[in-house]
Amino acid sequence: MRLDKETTETFVTWWRDLYPTNPDLQTGGRRAVSARLRRCGSVWDIMMEPAFASLVRQFPTAPSPEELPALALTMGVLAHVRTETPTPKAPDGQKAFRNAVAREVGPTDFGGSPNEVATSARFKPNRLEKLLETRDPEECLTAFRRLVRLANAPLNIRDLAHSLLRWPAEDAAADRIRTRWVHDYWGIGSQNPLSALPADAR
């Protein structure tokens, strides 16, 4: 599956057009498309939507048939995210976490017992473990939509699209993404893992 910057940016542009920051630009047509995509119950349903074919035609290189399920998965999950997380500046001397989706749904209380740390996460560790083992696009669609629902907050669209495009694959690039999710989820390597979180989530 392609994982180039242009493909990710095409999805980011598409999502921002679907959910514009200015409510006045949220036309009836956009609302209808987003509603239809949210109602799609499977990757196959998404691939049969005119909006899917329209987006696929925007890629500089036509995708292969084998790539379509991952593209549909990405579209189907992004349609459930209503607002985007702004990218913050990292505090001096601290490593930025790019507002990673995994960090935003990970633990927020690192001062308690292991159980308290786990329960402070919006997306519990056992759910992340199941997600890391999921490869089937249909199962990924269900799992990532659940993540978006449980996050109940703005998410980093670029990071989510980048991850979804490769997630179902069984290769080194996909393994690196899944490993990064574990790294970001636990806030490993940051002096203050909460620095990238919105104030109301700390």
PDB file of C-alpha atoms in Angstrom:
ATOM      1  CA  MET A   1       0.000   0.000   0.000  1.00  0.00           C
ATOM      2  CA  ARG A   2       1.282   3.418  -0.905  1.00  0.00           C
ATOM      3  CA  LEU A   3       2.411   5.532   2.000  1.00  0.00           C
ATOM      4  CA  ASP A   4       3.694   8.657   0.333  1.00  0.00           C
ATOM      5  CA  LYS A   5       3.209  12.215   1.505  1.00  0.00           C
ATOM      6  CA  GLU A   6       0.998  13.101  -1.462  1.00  0.00           C
ATOM      7  CA  THR A   7      -1.543  10.398  -0.631  1.00  0.00           C
ATOM      8  CA  THR A   8      -1.743  11.472   3.005  1.00  0.00           C
ATOM      9  CA  GLU A   9      -2.041  15.143   2.068  1.00  0.00           C
ATOM     10  CA  THR A  10      -4.806  14.344  -0.417  1.00  0.00           C
ATOM     11  CA  PHE A  11      -6.802  12.814   2.429  1.00  0.00           C
ATOM     12  CA  VAL A  12      -6.093  15.788   4.707  1.00  0.00           C
ATOM     13  CA  THR A  13      -7.290  18.214   2.030  1.00  0.00           C
ATOM     14  CA  TRP A  14     -10.380  16.075   1.382  1.00  0.00           C
ATOM     15  CA  TRP A  15     -11.252  15.930   5.091  1.00  0.00           C
ATOM     16  CA  ARG A  16     -10.817  19.702   5.565  1.00  0.00           C
ATOM     17  CA  ASP A  17     -13.129  20.271   2.628  1.00  0.00           C
ATOM     18  CA  LEU A  18     -15.660  17.846   4.138  1.00  0.00           C
ATOM     19  CA  TYR A  19     -15.563  19.539   7.561  1.00  0.00           C
ATOM     20  CA  PRO A  20     -14.521  23.171   6.957  1.00  0.00           C
ATOM     21  CA  THR A  21     -13.547  25.275   9.971  1.00  0.00           C
ATOM     22  CA  ASN A  22     -16.036  27.941   8.899  1.00  0.00           C
ATOM     23  CA  PRO A  23     -19.556  26.517   9.528  1.00  0.00           C
ATOM     24  CA  ASP A  24     -20.912  28.721   6.741  1.00  0.00           C
ATOM     25  CA  LEU A  25     -18.972  26.602   4.243  1.00  0.00           C
ATOM     26  CA  GLN A  26     -20.600  23.362   5.459  1.00  0.00           C
ATOM     27  CA  THR A  27     -22.971  22.998   2.523  1.00  0.00           C
ATOM     28  CA  GLY A  28     -25.815  20.560   2.230  1.00  0.00           C
ATOM     29  CA  GLY A  29     -23.796  18.540  -0.259  1.00  0.00           C
ATOM     30  CA  ARG A  30     -20.899  18.133   2.163  1.00  0.00           C
ATOM     31  CA  ARG A  31     -23.266  17.181   4.970  1.00  0.00           C
ATOM     32  CA  ALA A  32     -24.908  14.571   2.758  1.00  0.00           C
ATOM     33  CA  VAL A  33     -21.560  13.029   1.791  1.00  0.00           C
ATOM     34  CA  SER A  34     -20.300  12.879   5.373  1.00  0.00           C
ATOM     35  CA  ALA A  35     -23.587  11.372   6.569  1.00  0.00           C
ATOM     36  CA  ARG A  36     -23.540   8.704   3.856  1.00  0.00           C
ATOM     37  CA  LEU A  37     -19.949   7.763   4.671  1.00  0.00           C
ATOM     38  CA  ARG A  38     -20.688   7.537   8.383  1.00  0.00           C
ATOM     39  CA  ARG A  39     -23.604   5.206   7.666  1.00  0.00           C
ATOM     40  CA  CYS A  40     -21.495   2.853   5.537  1.00  0.00           C
ATOM     41  CA  GLY A  41     -21.257  -0.414   7.412  1.00  0.00           C
ATOM     42  CA  SER A  42     -18.333  -1.918   5.540  1.00  0.00           C
ATOM     43  CA  VAL A  43     -15.296  -1.128   3.442  1.00  0.00           C
ATOM     44  CA  TRP A  44     -17.217  -2.422   0.434  1.00  0.00           C
ATOM     45  CA  ASP A  45     -20.035   0.053   1.092  1.00  0.00           C
ATOM     46  CA  ILE A  46     -17.506   2.896   1.138  1.00  0.00           C
ATOM     47  CA  MET A  47     -15.916   1.773  -2.128  1.00  0.00           C
ATOM     48  CA  MET A  48     -19.359   1.961  -3.765  1.00  0.00           C
ATOM     49  CA  GLU A  49     -19.855   5.602  -2.762  1.00  0.00           C
ATOM     50  CA  PRO A  50     -19.388   8.199  -5.554  1.00  0.00           C
ATOM     51  CA  ALA A  51     -17.298  10.256  -3.107  1.00  0.00           C
ATOM     52  CA  PHE A  52     -14.773   7.420  -2.943  1.00  0.00           C
ATOM     53  CA  ALA A  53     -14.297   7.265  -6.705  1.00  0.00           C
ATOM     54  CA  SER A  54     -14.042  11.052  -6.812  1.00  0.00           C
ATOM     55  CA  LEU A  55     -11.269  11.069  -4.208  1.00  0.00           C
ATOM     56  CA  VAL A  56      -9.347   8.205  -5.824  1.00  0.00           C
ATOM     57  CA  ARG A  57      -9.206  10.139  -9.095  1.00  0.00           C
ATOM     58  CA  GLN A  58      -7.341  12.934  -7.305  1.00  0.00           C
ATOM     59  CA  PHE A  59      -4.253  10.809  -6.653  1.00  0.00           C
ATOM     60  CA  PRO A  60      -1.326  11.539  -9.017  1.00  0.00           C
ATOM     61  CA  THR A  61      -1.034   7.797  -9.715  1.00  0.00           C
ATOM     62  CA  ALA A  62      -4.046   5.518 -10.007  1.00  0.00           C
ATOM     63  CA  PRO A  63      -4.115   2.986  -7.145  1.00  0.00           C
ATOM     64  CA  SER A  64      -4.077  -0.727  -7.814  1.00  0.00           C
ATOM     65  CA  PRO A  65      -7.149  -2.823  -6.964  1.00  0.00           C
ATOM     66  CA  GLU A  66      -5.282  -4.234  -3.956  1.00  0.00           C
ATOM     67  CA  GLU A  67      -4.888  -0.720  -2.538  1.00  0.00           C
ATOM     68  CA  LEU A  68      -8.588   0.196  -2.603  1.00  0.00           C
ATOM     69  CA  PRO A  69      -9.599  -1.411   0.748  1.00  0.00           C
ATOM     70  CA  ALA A  70      -7.010   0.603   2.698  1.00  0.00           C
ATOM     71  CA  LEU A  71      -8.090   3.792   0.929  1.00  0.00           C
ATOM     72  CA  ALA A  72     -11.729   3.071   1.756  1.00  0.00           C
ATOM     73  CA  LEU A  73     -10.799   2.274   5.361  1.00  0.00           C
ATOM     74  CA  THR A  74      -9.062   5.635   5.671  1.00  0.00           C
ATOM     75  CA  MET A  75     -12.026   7.506   4.207  1.00  0.00           C
ATOM     76  CA  GLY A  76     -14.524   5.639   6.364  1.00  0.00           C
ATOM     77  CA  VAL A  77     -12.712   6.409   9.611  1.00  0.00           C
ATOM     78  CA  LEU A  78     -11.867  10.035   8.827  1.00  0.00           C
ATOM     79  CA  ALA A  79     -15.533  10.740   8.076  1.00  0.00           C
ATOM     80  CA  HIS A  80     -16.253  10.144  11.777  1.00  0.00           C
ATOM     81  CA  VAL A  81     -13.774  12.785  12.982  1.00  0.00           C
ATOM     82  CA  ARG A  82     -15.515  16.154  13.131  1.00  0.00           C
ATOM     83  CA  THR A  83     -12.698  18.450  14.317  1.00  0.00           C
ATOM     84  CA  GLU A  84      -8.939  18.572  13.921  1.00  0.00           C
ATOM     85  CA  THR A  85      -6.353  19.025  16.654  1.00  0.00           C
ATOM     86  CA  PRO A  86      -4.109  22.048  16.064  1.00  0.00           C
ATOM     87  CA  THR A  87      -0.409  21.221  16.128  1.00  0.00           C
ATOM     88  CA  PRO A  88       1.163  22.793  19.246  1.00  0.00           C
ATOM     89  CA  LYS A  89       4.708  23.967  19.767  1.00  0.00           C
ATOM     90  CA  ALA A  90       6.756  21.777  22.086  1.00  0.00           C
ATOM     91  CA  PRO A  91       7.885  23.374  25.374  1.00  0.00           C
ATOM     92  CA  ASP A  92      11.557  24.334  25.454  1.00  0.00           C
ATOM     93  CA  GLY A  93      13.793  21.331  25.951  1.00  0.00           C
ATOM     94  CA  GLN A  94      11.006  18.816  25.445  1.00  0.00           C
ATOM     95  CA  LYS A  95      10.264  16.452  22.608  1.00  0.00           C
ATOM     96  CA  ALA A  96       7.081  17.123  20.668  1.00  0.00           C
ATOM     97  CA  PHE A  97       4.719  14.195  20.131  1.00  0.00           C
ATOM     98  CA  ARG A  98       3.219  15.667  16.952  1.00  0.00           C
ATOM     99  CA  ASN A  99      -0.175  15.576  18.647  1.00  0.00           C
ATOM    100  CA  ALA A 100      -0.129  11.889  17.789  1.00  0.00           C
ATOM    101  CA  VAL A 101      -3.540  10.221  17.903  1.00  0.00           C
ATOM    102  CA  ALA A 102      -2.169   7.484  20.169  1.00  0.00           C
ATOM    103  CA  ARG A 103      -0.954  10.083  22.680  1.00  0.00           C
ATOM    104  CA  GLU A 104      -4.299  11.864  22.652  1.00  0.00           C
ATOM    105  CA  VAL A 105      -6.159   8.690  23.592  1.00  0.00           C
ATOM    106  CA  GLY A 106      -3.459   7.317  25.897  1.00  0.00           C
ATOM    107  CA  PRO A 107      -3.031   7.576  29.694  1.00  0.00           C
ATOM    108  CA  THR A 108      -3.203  10.991  31.304  1.00  0.00           C
ATOM    109  CA  ASP A 109      -2.229  10.020  34.873  1.00  0.00           C
ATOM    110  CA  PHE A 110       1.327   8.721  35.154  1.00  0.00           C
ATOM    111  CA  GLY A 111       1.650   9.238  38.889  1.00  0.00           C
ATOM    112  CA  GLY A 112      -0.459   6.370  40.160  1.00  0.00           C
ATOM    113  CA  SER A 113      -0.334   2.595  40.163  1.00  0.00           C
ATOM    114  CA  PRO A 114      -0.152   0.701  36.838  1.00  0.00           C
ATOM    115  CA  ASN A 115      -3.897   0.110  37.063  1.00  0.00           C
ATOM    116  CA  GLU A 116      -4.567   3.820  37.653  1.00  0.00           C
ATOM    117  CA  VAL A 117      -2.353   4.733  34.713  1.00  0.00           C
ATOM    118  CA  ALA A 118      -4.254   2.313  32.475  1.00  0.00           C
ATOM    119  CA  THR A 119      -7.704   3.454  33.553  1.00  0.00           C
ATOM    120  CA  SER A 120      -6.831   7.108  32.888  1.00  0.00           C
ATOM    121  CA  ALA A 121      -6.636   6.420  29.134  1.00  0.00           C
ATOM    122  CA  ARG A 122      -9.584   7.199  26.881  1.00  0.00           C
ATOM    123  CA  PHE A 123      -8.668   4.131  24.825  1.00  0.00           C
ATOM    124  CA  LYS A 124      -7.761   1.398  27.291  1.00  0.00           C
ATOM    125  CA  PRO A 125      -4.578  -0.676  26.852  1.00  0.00           C
ATOM    126  CA  ASN A 126      -6.508  -3.867  26.110  1.00  0.00           C
ATOM    127  CA  ARG A 127      -8.291  -2.108  23.240  1.00  0.00           C
ATOM    128  CA  LEU A 128      -4.994  -0.852  21.857  1.00  0.00           C
ATOM    129  CA  GLU A 129      -3.548  -4.357  22.076  1.00  0.00           C
ATOM    130  CA  LYS A 130      -6.462  -5.721  20.019  1.00  0.00           C
ATOM    131  CA  LEU A 131      -6.084  -2.877  17.537  1.00  0.00           C
ATOM    132  CA  LEU A 132      -2.385  -3.628  17.100  1.00  0.00           C
ATOM    133  CA  GLU A 133      -3.279  -7.215  16.179  1.00  0.00           C
ATOM    134  CA  THR A 134      -5.997  -6.221  13.699  1.00  0.00           C
ATOM    135  CA  ARG A 135      -5.169  -6.426   9.993  1.00  0.00           C
ATOM    136  CA  ASP A 136      -8.456  -7.131   8.195  1.00  0.00           C
ATOM    137  CA  PRO A 137      -9.739  -3.827   6.719  1.00  0.00           C
ATOM    138  CA  GLU A 138     -13.314  -4.539   7.871  1.00  0.00           C
ATOM    139  CA  GLU A 139     -12.163  -5.186  11.440  1.00  0.00           C
ATOM    140  CA  CYS A 140      -9.896  -2.139  11.278  1.00  0.00           C
ATOM    141  CA  LEU A 141     -12.873  -0.012  10.235  1.00  0.00           C
ATOM    142  CA  THR A 142     -14.848  -1.080  13.295  1.00  0.00           C
ATOM    143  CA  ALA A 143     -11.891  -0.745  15.680  1.00  0.00           C
ATOM    144  CA  PHE A 144     -10.757   2.682  14.510  1.00  0.00           C
ATOM    145  CA  ARG A 145     -14.295   4.050  14.472  1.00  0.00           C
ATOM    146  CA  ARG A 146     -14.547   2.897  18.081  1.00  0.00           C
ATOM    147  CA  LEU A 147     -11.292   4.712  18.855  1.00  0.00           C
ATOM    148  CA  VAL A 148     -12.653   7.930  17.348  1.00  0.00           C
ATOM    149  CA  ARG A 149     -15.852   7.579  19.365  1.00  0.00           C
ATOM    150  CA  LEU A 150     -14.040   6.917  22.633  1.00  0.00           C
ATOM    151  CA  ALA A 151     -11.591   9.759  22.016  1.00  0.00           C
ATOM    152  CA  ASN A 152     -14.570  12.124  21.793  1.00  0.00           C
ATOM    153  CA  ALA A 153     -12.147  14.923  20.953  1.00  0.00           C
ATOM    154  CA  PRO A 154     -10.384  16.575  18.018  1.00  0.00           C
ATOM    155  CA  LEU A 155      -7.737  14.351  16.428  1.00  0.00           C
ATOM    156  CA  ASN A 156      -4.657  14.813  14.269  1.00  0.00           C
ATOM    157  CA  ILE A 157      -6.061  14.103  10.806  1.00  0.00           C
ATOM    158  CA  ARG A 158      -2.656  13.827   9.133  1.00  0.00           C
ATOM    159  CA  ASP A 159      -1.372  11.305  11.689  1.00  0.00           C
ATOM    160  CA  LEU A 160      -4.578   9.280  11.532  1.00  0.00           C
ATOM    161  CA  ALA A 161      -4.633   9.168   7.723  1.00  0.00           C
ATOM    162  CA  HIS A 162      -0.934   8.266   7.567  1.00  0.00           C
ATOM    163  CA  SER A 163      -1.478   5.401   9.997  1.00  0.00           C
ATOM    164  CA  LEU A 164      -4.673   4.059   8.425  1.00  0.00           C
ATOM    165  CA  LEU A 165      -3.207   3.888   4.930  1.00  0.00           C
ATOM    166  CA  ARG A 166      -0.640   1.314   6.062  1.00  0.00           C
ATOM    167  CA  TRP A 167      -2.277  -0.312   9.095  1.00  0.00           C
ATOM    168  CA  PRO A 168      -3.700  -3.471   7.414  1.00  0.00           C
ATOM    169  CA  ALA A 169      -0.362  -4.307   5.778  1.00  0.00           C
ATOM    170  CA  GLU A 170       2.053  -6.980   6.950  1.00  0.00           C
ATOM    171  CA  ASP A 171       5.393  -5.325   6.263  1.00  0.00           C
ATOM    172  CA  ALA A 172       8.166  -3.381   7.948  1.00  0.00           C
ATOM    173  CA  ALA A 173       6.581   0.028   7.291  1.00  0.00           C
ATOM    174  CA  ALA A 174       3.332  -1.048   8.951  1.00  0.00           C
ATOM    175  CA  ASP A 175       5.223  -2.513  11.886  1.00  0.00           C
ATOM    176  CA  ARG A 176       7.039   0.807  12.381  1.00  0.00           C
ATOM    177  CA  ILE A 177       3.726   2.651  12.515  1.00  0.00           C
ATOM    178  CA  ARG A 178       2.216   0.233  15.013  1.00  0.00           C
ATOM    179  CA  THR A 179       5.364   0.407  17.156  1.00  0.00           C
ATOM    180  CA  ARG A 180       5.200   4.211  17.073  1.00  0.00           C
ATOM    181  CA  TRP A 181       1.622   4.038  18.320  1.00  0.00           C
ATOM    182  CA  VAL A 182       2.787   2.094  21.374  1.00  0.00           C
ATOM    183  CA  HIS A 183       5.609   4.612  21.900  1.00  0.00           C
ATOM    184  CA  ASP A 184       3.261   7.592  21.669  1.00  0.00           C
ATOM    185  CA  TYR A 185       0.430   5.955  23.617  1.00  0.00           C
ATOM    186  CA  TRP A 186       2.618   5.548  26.716  1.00  0.00           C
ATOM    187  CA  GLY A 187       4.392   8.881  26.241  1.00  0.00           C
ATOM    188  CA  ILE A 188       7.780   7.194  26.082  1.00  0.00           C
ATOM    189  CA  GLY A 189      10.734   9.522  25.644  1.00  0.00           C
ATOM    190  CA  SER A 190       8.990  12.705  26.771  1.00  0.00           C
ATOM    191  CA  GLN A 191       9.834  14.590  29.950  1.00  0.00           C
ATOM    192  CA  ASN A 192       6.184  15.590  30.109  1.00  0.00           C
ATOM    193  CA  PRO A 193       3.917  13.178  28.188  1.00  0.00           C
ATOM    194  CA  LEU A 194       0.970  15.499  28.789  1.00  0.00           C
ATOM    195  CA  SER A 195       2.543  18.479  27.037  1.00  0.00           C
ATOM    196  CA  ALA A 196       0.817  17.657  23.746  1.00  0.00           C
ATOM    197  CA  LEU A 197      -2.612  17.138  25.330  1.00  0.00           C
ATOM    198  CA  PRO A 198      -5.354  19.782  25.443  1.00  0.00           C
ATOM    199  CA  ALA A 199      -5.630  21.398  28.862  1.00  0.00           C
ATOM    200  CA  ASP A 200      -9.013  19.793  29.561  1.00  0.00           C
ATOM    201  CA  ALA A 201      -7.555  16.324  29.019  1.00  0.00           C
ATOM    202  CA  ARG A 202      -4.660  16.633  31.453  1.00  0.00           C
TER     203      ARG A 202
END
